[in-house]
Tab-separated table of N, CA and C in Angstrom:
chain	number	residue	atom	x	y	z
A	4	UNK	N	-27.339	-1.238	11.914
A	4	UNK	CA	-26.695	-0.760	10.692
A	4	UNK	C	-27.749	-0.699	9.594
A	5	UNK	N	-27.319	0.274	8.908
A	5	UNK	CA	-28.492	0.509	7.471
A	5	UNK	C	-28.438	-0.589	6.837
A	6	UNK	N	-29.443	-1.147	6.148
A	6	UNK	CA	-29.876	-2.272	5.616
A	6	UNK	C	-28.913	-2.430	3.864
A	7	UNK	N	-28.805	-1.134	3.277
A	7	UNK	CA	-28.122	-1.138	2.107
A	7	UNK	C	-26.524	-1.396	3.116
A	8	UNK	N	-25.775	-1.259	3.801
A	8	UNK	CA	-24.732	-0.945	4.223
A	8	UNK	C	-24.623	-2.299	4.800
A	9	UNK	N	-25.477	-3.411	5.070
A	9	UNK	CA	-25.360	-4.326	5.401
A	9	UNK	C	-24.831	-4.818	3.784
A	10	UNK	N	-26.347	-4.948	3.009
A	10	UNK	CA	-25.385	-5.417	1.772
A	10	UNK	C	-24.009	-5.141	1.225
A	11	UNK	N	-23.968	-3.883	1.338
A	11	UNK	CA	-22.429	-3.941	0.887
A	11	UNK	C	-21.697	-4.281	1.724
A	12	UNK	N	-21.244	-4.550	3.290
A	12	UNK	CA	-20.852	-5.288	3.724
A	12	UNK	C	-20.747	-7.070	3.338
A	13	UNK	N	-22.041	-7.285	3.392
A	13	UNK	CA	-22.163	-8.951	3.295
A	13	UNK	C	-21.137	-9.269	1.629
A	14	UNK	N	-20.565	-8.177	0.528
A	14	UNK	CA	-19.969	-8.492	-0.458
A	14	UNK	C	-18.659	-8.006	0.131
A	15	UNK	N	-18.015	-7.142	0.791
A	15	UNK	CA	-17.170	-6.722	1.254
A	15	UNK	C	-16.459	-8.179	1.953
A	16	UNK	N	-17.030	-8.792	2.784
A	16	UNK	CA	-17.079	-9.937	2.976
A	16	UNK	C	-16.177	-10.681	2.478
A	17	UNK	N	-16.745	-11.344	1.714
A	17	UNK	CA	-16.290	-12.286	0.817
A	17	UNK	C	-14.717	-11.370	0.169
A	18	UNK	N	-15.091	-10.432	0.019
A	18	UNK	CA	-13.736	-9.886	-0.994
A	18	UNK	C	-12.634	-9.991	-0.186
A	19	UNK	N	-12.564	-9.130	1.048
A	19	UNK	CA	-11.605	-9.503	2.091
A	19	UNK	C	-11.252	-10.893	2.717
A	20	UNK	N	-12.166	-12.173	2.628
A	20	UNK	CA	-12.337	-13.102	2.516
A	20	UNK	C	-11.005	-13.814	1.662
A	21	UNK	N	-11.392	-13.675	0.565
A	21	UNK	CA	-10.680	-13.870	-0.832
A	21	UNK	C	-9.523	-13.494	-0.695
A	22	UNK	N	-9.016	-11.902	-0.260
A	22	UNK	CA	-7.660	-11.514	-0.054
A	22	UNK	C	-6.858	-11.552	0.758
A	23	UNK	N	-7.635	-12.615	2.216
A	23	UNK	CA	-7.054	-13.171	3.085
A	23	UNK	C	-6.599	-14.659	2.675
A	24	UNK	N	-7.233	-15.744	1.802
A	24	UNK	CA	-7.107	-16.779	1.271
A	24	UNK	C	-5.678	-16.021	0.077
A	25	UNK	N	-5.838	-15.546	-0.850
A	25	UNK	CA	-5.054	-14.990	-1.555
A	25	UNK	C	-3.129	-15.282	-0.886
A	26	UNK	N	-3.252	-13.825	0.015
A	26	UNK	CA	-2.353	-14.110	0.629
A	26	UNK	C	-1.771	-15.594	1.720
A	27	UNK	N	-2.600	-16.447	2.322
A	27	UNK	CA	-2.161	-17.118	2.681
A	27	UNK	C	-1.599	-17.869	1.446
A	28	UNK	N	-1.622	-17.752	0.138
A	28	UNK	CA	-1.346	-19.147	-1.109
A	28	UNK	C	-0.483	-18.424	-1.418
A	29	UNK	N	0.317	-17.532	-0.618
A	29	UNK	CA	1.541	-16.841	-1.428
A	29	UNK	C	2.997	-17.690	-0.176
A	30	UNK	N	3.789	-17.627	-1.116
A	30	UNK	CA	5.438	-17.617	-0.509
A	30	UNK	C	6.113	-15.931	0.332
A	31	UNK	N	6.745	-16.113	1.223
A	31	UNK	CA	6.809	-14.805	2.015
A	31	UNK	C	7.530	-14.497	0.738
A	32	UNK	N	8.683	-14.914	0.231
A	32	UNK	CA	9.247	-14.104	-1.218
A	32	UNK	C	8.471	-13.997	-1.851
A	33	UNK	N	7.359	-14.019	-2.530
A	33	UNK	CA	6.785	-13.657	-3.054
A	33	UNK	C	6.172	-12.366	-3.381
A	34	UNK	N	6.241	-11.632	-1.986
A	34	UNK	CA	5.604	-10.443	-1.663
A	34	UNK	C	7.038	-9.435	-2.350
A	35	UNK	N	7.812	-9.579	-2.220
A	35	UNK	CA	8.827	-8.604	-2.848
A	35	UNK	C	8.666	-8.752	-4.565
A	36	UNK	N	7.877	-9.655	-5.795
A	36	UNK	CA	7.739	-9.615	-6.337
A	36	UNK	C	7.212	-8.596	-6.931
A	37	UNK	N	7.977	-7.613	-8.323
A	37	UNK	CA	7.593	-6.340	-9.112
A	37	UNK	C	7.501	-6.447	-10.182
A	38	UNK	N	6.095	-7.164	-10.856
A	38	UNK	CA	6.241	-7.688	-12.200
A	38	UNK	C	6.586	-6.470	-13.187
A	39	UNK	N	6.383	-4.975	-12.687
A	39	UNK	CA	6.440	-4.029	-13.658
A	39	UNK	C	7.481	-3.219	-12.795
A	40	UNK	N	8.611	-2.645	-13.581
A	40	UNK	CA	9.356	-1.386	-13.317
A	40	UNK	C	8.781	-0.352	-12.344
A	41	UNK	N	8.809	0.342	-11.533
A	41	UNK	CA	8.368	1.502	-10.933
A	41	UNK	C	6.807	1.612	-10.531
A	42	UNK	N	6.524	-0.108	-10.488
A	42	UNK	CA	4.844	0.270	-9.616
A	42	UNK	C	4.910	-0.741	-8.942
A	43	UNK	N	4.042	-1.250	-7.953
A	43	UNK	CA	4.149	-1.960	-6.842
A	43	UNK	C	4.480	-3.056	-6.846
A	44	UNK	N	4.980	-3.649	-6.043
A	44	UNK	CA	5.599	-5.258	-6.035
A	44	UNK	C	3.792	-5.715	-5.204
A	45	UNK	N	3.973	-7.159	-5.107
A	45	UNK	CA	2.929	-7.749	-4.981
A	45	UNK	C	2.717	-7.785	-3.154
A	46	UNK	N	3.566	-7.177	-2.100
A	46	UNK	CA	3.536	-6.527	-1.325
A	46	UNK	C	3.238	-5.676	-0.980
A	47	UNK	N	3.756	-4.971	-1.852
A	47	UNK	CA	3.383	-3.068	-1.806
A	47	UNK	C	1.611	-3.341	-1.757
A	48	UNK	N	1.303	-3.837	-2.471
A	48	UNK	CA	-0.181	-3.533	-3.686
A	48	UNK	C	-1.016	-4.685	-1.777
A	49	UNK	N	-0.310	-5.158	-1.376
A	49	UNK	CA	-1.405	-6.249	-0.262
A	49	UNK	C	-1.012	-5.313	0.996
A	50	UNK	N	0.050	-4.161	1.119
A	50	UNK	CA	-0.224	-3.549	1.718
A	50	UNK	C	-1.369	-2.231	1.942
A	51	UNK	N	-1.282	-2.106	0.603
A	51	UNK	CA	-1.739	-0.748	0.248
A	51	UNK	C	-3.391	-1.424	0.479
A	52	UNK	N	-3.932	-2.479	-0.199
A	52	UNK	CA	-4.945	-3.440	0.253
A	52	UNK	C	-5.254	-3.811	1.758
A	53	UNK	N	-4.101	-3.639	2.679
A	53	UNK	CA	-4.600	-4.075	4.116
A	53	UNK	C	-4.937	-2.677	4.526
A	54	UNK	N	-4.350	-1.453	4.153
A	54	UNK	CA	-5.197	-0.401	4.786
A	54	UNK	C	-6.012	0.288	4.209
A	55	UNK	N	-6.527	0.184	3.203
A	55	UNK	CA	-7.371	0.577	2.172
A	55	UNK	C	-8.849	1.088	3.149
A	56	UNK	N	-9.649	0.031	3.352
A	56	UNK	CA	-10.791	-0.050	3.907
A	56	UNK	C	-10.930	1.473	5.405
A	57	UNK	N	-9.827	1.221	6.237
A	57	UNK	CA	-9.940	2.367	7.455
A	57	UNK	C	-9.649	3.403	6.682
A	58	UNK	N	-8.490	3.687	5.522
A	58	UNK	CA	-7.926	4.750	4.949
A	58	UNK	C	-9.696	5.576	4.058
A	59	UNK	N	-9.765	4.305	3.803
A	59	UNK	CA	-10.943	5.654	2.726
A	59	UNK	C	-12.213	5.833	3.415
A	60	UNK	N	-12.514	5.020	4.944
A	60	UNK	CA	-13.086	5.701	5.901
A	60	UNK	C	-12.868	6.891	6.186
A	61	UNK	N	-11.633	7.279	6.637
A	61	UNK	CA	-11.236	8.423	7.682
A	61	UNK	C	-11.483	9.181	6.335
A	62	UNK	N	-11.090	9.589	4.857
A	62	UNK	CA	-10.952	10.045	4.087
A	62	UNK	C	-12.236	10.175	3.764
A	63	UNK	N	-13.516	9.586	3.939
A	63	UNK	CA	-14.719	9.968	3.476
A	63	UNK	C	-15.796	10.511	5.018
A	64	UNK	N	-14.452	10.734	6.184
A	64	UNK	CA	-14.970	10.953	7.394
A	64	UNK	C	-14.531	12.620	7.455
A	65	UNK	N	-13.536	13.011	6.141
A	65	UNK	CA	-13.085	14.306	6.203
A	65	UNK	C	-11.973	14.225	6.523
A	66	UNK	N	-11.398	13.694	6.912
A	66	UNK	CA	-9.629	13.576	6.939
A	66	UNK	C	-8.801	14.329	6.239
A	67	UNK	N	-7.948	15.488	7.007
A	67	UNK	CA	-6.699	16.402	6.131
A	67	UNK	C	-5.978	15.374	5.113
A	68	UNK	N	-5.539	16.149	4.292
A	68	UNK	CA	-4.483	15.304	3.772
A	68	UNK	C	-3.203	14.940	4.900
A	69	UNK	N	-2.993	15.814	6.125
A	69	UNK	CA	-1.710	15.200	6.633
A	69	UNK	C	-2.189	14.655	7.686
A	70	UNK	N	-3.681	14.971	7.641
A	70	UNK	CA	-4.145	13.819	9.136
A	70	UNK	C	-3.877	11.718	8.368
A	71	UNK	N	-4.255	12.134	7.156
A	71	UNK	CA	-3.774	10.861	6.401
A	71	UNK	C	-2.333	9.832	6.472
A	72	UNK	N	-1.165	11.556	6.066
A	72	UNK	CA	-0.146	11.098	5.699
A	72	UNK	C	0.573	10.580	7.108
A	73	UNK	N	-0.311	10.754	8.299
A	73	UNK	CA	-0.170	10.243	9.609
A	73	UNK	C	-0.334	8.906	9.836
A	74	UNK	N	-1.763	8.450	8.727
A	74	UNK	CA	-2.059	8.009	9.270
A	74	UNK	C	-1.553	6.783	8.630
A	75	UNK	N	-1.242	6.759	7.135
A	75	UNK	CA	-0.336	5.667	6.561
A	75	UNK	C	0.946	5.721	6.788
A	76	UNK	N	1.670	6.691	7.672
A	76	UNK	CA	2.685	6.372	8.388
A	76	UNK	C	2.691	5.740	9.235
A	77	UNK	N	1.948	5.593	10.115
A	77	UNK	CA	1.502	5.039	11.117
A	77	UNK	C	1.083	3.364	11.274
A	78	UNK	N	0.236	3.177	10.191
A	78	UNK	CA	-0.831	2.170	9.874
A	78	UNK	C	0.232	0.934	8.899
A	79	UNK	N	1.254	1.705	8.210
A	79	UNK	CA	2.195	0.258	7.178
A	79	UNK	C	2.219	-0.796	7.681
A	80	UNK	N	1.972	-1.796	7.261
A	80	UNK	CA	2.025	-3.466	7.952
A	80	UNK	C	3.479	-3.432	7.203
A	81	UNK	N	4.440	-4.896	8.568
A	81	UNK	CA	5.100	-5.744	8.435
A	81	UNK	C	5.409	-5.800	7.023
A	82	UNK	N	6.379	-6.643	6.003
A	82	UNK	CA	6.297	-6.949	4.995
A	82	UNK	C	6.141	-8.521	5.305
A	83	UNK	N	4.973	-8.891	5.923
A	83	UNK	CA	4.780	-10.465	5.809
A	83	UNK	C	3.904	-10.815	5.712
A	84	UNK	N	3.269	-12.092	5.508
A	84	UNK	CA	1.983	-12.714	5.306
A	84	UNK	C	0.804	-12.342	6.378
A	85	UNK	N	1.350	-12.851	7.765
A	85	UNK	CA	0.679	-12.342	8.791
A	85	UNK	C	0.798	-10.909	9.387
A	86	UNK	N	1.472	-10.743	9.588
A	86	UNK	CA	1.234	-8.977	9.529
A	86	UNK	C	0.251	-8.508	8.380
A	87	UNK	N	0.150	-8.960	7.511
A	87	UNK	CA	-0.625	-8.355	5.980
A	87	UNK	C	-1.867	-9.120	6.750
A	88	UNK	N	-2.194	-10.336	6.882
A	88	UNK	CA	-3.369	-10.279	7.401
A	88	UNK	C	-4.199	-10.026	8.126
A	89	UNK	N	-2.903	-9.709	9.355
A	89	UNK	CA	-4.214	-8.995	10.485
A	89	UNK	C	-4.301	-7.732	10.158
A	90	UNK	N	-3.210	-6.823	9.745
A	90	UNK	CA	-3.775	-5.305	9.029
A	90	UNK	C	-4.927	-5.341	8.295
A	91	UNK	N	-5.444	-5.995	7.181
A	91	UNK	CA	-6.466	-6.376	6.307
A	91	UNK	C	-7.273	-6.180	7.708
A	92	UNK	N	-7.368	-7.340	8.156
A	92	UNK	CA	-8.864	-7.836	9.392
A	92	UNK	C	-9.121	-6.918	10.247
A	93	UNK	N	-7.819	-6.114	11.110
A	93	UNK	CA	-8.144	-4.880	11.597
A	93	UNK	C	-8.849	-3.749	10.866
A	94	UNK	N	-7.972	-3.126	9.798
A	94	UNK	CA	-8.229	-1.965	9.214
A	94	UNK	C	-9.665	-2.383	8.388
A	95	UNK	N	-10.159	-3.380	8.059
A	95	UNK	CA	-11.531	-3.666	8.114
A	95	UNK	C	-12.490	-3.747	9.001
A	96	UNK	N	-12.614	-4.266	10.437
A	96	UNK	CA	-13.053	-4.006	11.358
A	96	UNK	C	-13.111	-2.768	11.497
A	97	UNK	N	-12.480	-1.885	11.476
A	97	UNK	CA	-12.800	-0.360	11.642
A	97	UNK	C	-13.415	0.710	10.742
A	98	UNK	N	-13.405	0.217	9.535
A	98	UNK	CA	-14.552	0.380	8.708
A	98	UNK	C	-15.692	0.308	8.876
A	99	UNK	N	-15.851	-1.301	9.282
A	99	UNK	CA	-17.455	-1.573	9.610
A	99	UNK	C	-18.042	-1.076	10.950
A	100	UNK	N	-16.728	-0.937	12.327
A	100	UNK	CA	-17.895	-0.234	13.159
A	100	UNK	C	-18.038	1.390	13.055
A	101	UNK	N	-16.869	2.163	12.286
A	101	UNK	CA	-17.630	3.495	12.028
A	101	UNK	C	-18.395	3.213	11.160
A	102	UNK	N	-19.123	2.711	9.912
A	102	UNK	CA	-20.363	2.412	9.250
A	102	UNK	C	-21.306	2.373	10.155
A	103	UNK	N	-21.136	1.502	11.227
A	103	UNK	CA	-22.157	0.768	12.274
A	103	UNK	C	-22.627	2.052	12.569
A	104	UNK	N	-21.677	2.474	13.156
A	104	UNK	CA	-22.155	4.194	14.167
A	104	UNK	C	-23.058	4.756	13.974
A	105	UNK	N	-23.417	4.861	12.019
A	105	UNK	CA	-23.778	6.245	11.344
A	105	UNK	C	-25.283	6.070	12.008
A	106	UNK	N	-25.771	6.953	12.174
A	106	UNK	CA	-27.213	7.156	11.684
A	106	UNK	C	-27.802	7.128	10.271
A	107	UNK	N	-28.989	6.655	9.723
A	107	UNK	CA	-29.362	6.936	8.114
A	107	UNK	C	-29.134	8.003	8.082
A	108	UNK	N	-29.007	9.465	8.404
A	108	UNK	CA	-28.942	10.784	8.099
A	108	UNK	C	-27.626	10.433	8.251
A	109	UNK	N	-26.854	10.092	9.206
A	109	UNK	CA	-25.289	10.672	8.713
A	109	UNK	C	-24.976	10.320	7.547
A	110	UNK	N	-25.737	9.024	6.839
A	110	UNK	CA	-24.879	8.232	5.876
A	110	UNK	C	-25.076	9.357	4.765
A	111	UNK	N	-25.762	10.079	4.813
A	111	UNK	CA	-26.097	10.561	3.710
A	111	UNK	C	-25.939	12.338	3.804
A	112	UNK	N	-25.084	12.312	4.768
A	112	UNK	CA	-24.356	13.766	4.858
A	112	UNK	C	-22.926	13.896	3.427
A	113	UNK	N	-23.033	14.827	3.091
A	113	UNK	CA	-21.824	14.645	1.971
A	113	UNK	C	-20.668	15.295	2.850
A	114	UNK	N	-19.270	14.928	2.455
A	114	UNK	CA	-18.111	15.271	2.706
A	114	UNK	C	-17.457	15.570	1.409
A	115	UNK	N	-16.596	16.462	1.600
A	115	UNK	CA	-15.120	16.651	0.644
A	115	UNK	C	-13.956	16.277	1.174
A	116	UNK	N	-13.059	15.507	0.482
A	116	UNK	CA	-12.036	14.824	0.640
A	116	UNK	C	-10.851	16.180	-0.102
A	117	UNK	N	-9.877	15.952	1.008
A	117	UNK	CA	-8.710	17.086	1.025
A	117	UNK	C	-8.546	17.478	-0.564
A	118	UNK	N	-8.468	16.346	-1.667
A	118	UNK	CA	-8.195	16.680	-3.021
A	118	UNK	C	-9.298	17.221	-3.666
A	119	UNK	N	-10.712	17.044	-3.112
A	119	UNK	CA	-11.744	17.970	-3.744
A	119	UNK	C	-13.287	16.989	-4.297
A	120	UNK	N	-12.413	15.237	-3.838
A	120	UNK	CA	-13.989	14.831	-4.542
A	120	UNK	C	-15.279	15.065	-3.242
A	121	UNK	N	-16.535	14.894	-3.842
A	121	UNK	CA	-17.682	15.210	-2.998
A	121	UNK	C	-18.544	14.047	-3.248
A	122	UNK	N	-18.616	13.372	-2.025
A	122	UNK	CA	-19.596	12.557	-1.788
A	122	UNK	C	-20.522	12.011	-0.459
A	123	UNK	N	-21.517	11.113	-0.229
A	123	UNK	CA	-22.008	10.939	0.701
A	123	UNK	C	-21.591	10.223	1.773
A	124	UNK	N	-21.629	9.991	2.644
A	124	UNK	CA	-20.715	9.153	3.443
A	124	UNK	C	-21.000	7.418	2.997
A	125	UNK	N	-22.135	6.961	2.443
A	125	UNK	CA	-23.048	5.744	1.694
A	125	UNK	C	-21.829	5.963	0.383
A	126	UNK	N	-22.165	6.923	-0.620
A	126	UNK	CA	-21.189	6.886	-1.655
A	126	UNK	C	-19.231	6.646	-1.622
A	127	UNK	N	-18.609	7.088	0.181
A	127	UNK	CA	-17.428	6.862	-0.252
A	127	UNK	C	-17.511	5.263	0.230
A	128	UNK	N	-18.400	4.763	0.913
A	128	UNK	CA	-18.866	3.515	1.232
A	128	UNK	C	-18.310	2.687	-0.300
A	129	UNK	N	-19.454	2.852	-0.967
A	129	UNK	CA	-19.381	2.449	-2.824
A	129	UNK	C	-18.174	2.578	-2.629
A	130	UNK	N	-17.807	3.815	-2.842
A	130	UNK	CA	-16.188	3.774	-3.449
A	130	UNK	C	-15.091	2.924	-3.275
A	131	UNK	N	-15.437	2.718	-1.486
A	131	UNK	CA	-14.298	1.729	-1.013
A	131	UNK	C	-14.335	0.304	-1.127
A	132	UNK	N	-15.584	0.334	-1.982
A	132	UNK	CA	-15.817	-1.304	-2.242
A	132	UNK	C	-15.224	-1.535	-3.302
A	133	UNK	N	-15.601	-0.830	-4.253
A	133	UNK	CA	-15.101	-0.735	-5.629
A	133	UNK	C	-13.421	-0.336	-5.894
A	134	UNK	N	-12.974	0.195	-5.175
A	134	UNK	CA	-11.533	0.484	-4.711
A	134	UNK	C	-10.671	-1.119	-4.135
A	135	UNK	N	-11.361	-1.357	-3.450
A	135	UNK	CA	-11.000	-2.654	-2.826
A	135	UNK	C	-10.817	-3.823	-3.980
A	136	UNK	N	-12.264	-3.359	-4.686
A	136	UNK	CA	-12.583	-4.718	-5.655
A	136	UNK	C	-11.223	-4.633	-6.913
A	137	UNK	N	-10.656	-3.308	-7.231
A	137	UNK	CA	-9.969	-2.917	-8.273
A	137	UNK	C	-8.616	-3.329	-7.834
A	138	UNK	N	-8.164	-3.269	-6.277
A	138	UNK	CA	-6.801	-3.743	-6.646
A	138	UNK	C	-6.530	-5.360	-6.305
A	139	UNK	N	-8.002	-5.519	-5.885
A	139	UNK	CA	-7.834	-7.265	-5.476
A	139	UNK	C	-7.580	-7.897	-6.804
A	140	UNK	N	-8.335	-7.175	-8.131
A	140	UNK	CA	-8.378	-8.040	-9.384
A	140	UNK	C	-6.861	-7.576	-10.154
A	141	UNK	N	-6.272	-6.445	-9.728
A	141	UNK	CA	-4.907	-6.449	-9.828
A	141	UNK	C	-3.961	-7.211	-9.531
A	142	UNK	N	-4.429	-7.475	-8.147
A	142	UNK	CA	-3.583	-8.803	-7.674
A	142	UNK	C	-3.523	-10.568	-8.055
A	143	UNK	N	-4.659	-10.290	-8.207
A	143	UNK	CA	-4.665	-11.966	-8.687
A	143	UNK	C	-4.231	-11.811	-10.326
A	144	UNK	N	-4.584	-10.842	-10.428
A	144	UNK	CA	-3.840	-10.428	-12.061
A	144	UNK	C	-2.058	-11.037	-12.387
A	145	UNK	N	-1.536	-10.001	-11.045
A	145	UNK	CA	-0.302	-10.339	-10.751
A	145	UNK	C	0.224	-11.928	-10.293
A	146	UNK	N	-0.309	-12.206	-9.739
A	146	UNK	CA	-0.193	-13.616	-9.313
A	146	UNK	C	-0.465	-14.418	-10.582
A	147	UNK	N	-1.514	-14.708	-11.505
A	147	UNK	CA	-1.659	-15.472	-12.463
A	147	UNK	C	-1.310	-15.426	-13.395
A	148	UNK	N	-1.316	-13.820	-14.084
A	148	UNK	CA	-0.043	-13.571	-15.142
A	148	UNK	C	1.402	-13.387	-15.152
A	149	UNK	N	1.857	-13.116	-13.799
A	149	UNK	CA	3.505	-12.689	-13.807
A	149	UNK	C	4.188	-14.082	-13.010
A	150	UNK	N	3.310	-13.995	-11.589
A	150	UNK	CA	4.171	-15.007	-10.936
A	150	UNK	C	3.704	-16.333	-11.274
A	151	UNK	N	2.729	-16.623	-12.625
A	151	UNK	CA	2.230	-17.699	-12.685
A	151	UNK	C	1.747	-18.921	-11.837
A	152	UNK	N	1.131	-18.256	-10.872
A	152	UNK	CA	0.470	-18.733	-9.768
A	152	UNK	C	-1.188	-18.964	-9.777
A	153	UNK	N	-1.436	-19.784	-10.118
A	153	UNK	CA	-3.399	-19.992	-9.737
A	153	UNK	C	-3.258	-20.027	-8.512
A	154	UNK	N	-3.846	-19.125	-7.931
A	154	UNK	CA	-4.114	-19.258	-6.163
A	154	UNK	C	-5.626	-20.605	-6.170
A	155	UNK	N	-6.382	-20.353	-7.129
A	155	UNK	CA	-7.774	-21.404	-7.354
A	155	UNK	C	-8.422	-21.041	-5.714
A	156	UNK	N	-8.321	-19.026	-5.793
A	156	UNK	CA	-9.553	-18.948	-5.148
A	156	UNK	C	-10.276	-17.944	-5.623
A	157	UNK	N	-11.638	-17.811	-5.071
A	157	UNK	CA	-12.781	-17.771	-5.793
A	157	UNK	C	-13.009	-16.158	-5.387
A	158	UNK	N	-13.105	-15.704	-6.504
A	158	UNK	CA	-13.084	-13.944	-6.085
A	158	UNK	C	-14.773	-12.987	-5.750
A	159	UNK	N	-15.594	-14.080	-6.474
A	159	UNK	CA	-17.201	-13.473	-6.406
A	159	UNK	C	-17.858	-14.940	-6.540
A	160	UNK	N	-19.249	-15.042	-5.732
A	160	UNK	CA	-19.481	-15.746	-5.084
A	160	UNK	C	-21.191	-15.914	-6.844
């Protein structure tokens, strides 16, 4: 594997790390929790988090939009703790071995994604870290401001 792609792995890490600890410090009711009207309950948002990582693979691999809408039909975890975690650990594992695959030239082939953004296969890499990183800090958001919960785990190392 490319040496930058290791690093962002070795932080990827820890984050999925974190949102596996996360969820284990939750109550299964918990997950039906919707601190806001008409946006995700704290389920929704650890689902949408367990397939995140394969989803913006296939999506920075060129993926239709309905090869997608297949594929998060397909891919929804359980509404439970463990179901949410092995989706996370899977749909991460499959991230990292198509990463593994690339060649340095593939990484750096650009793709367009069905809605029109353009990037390198290294850049939707970035993206999905930073994607990842944005709704994890949503979540503990949710947890510490709504459900008044300190999980007291550690989000960056």
């Amino acid at each position: 594997m490319n040496l930058y792609c290791q690093s962002v792995f070795q932080q990827m890490d820890m984050a999925i790390d974190s949102v596996l600890q996360l969820i284990g410090t939750l109550r299964e009711e918990d997950l039906a929790f919707r601190p806001t009207a008409n946006k995700m309950s704290v389920g929704e948002l650890l689902a949408h988090l367990a397939v995140l990582c394969e989803a913006d693979y296939r999506i920075g691999a060129g993926a239709s939009e309905e090869e997608m809408d297949l594929f998060y039909e397909q891919s929804e975890p359980a509404m439970n703790r463990k179901a949410l975690q092995h989706a996370l650990t899977m749909h991460y594992a499959a991230l990292k071995q198509g990463i593994a695959g690339l060649s340095d030239e593939e990484l750096f082939i650009r793709t367009t994604a069905f809605w029109g953004g353009n990037h390198s296969r290294f850049e939707w890499l970035l993206d999905t870290q930073a994607h990842f990183y944005h709704h994890r800090g949503q979540l503990h958001a949710m947890l510490v401001h709504s459900l008044k919960h300190d999980p007291g785990v550690r989000l960056f190392e």
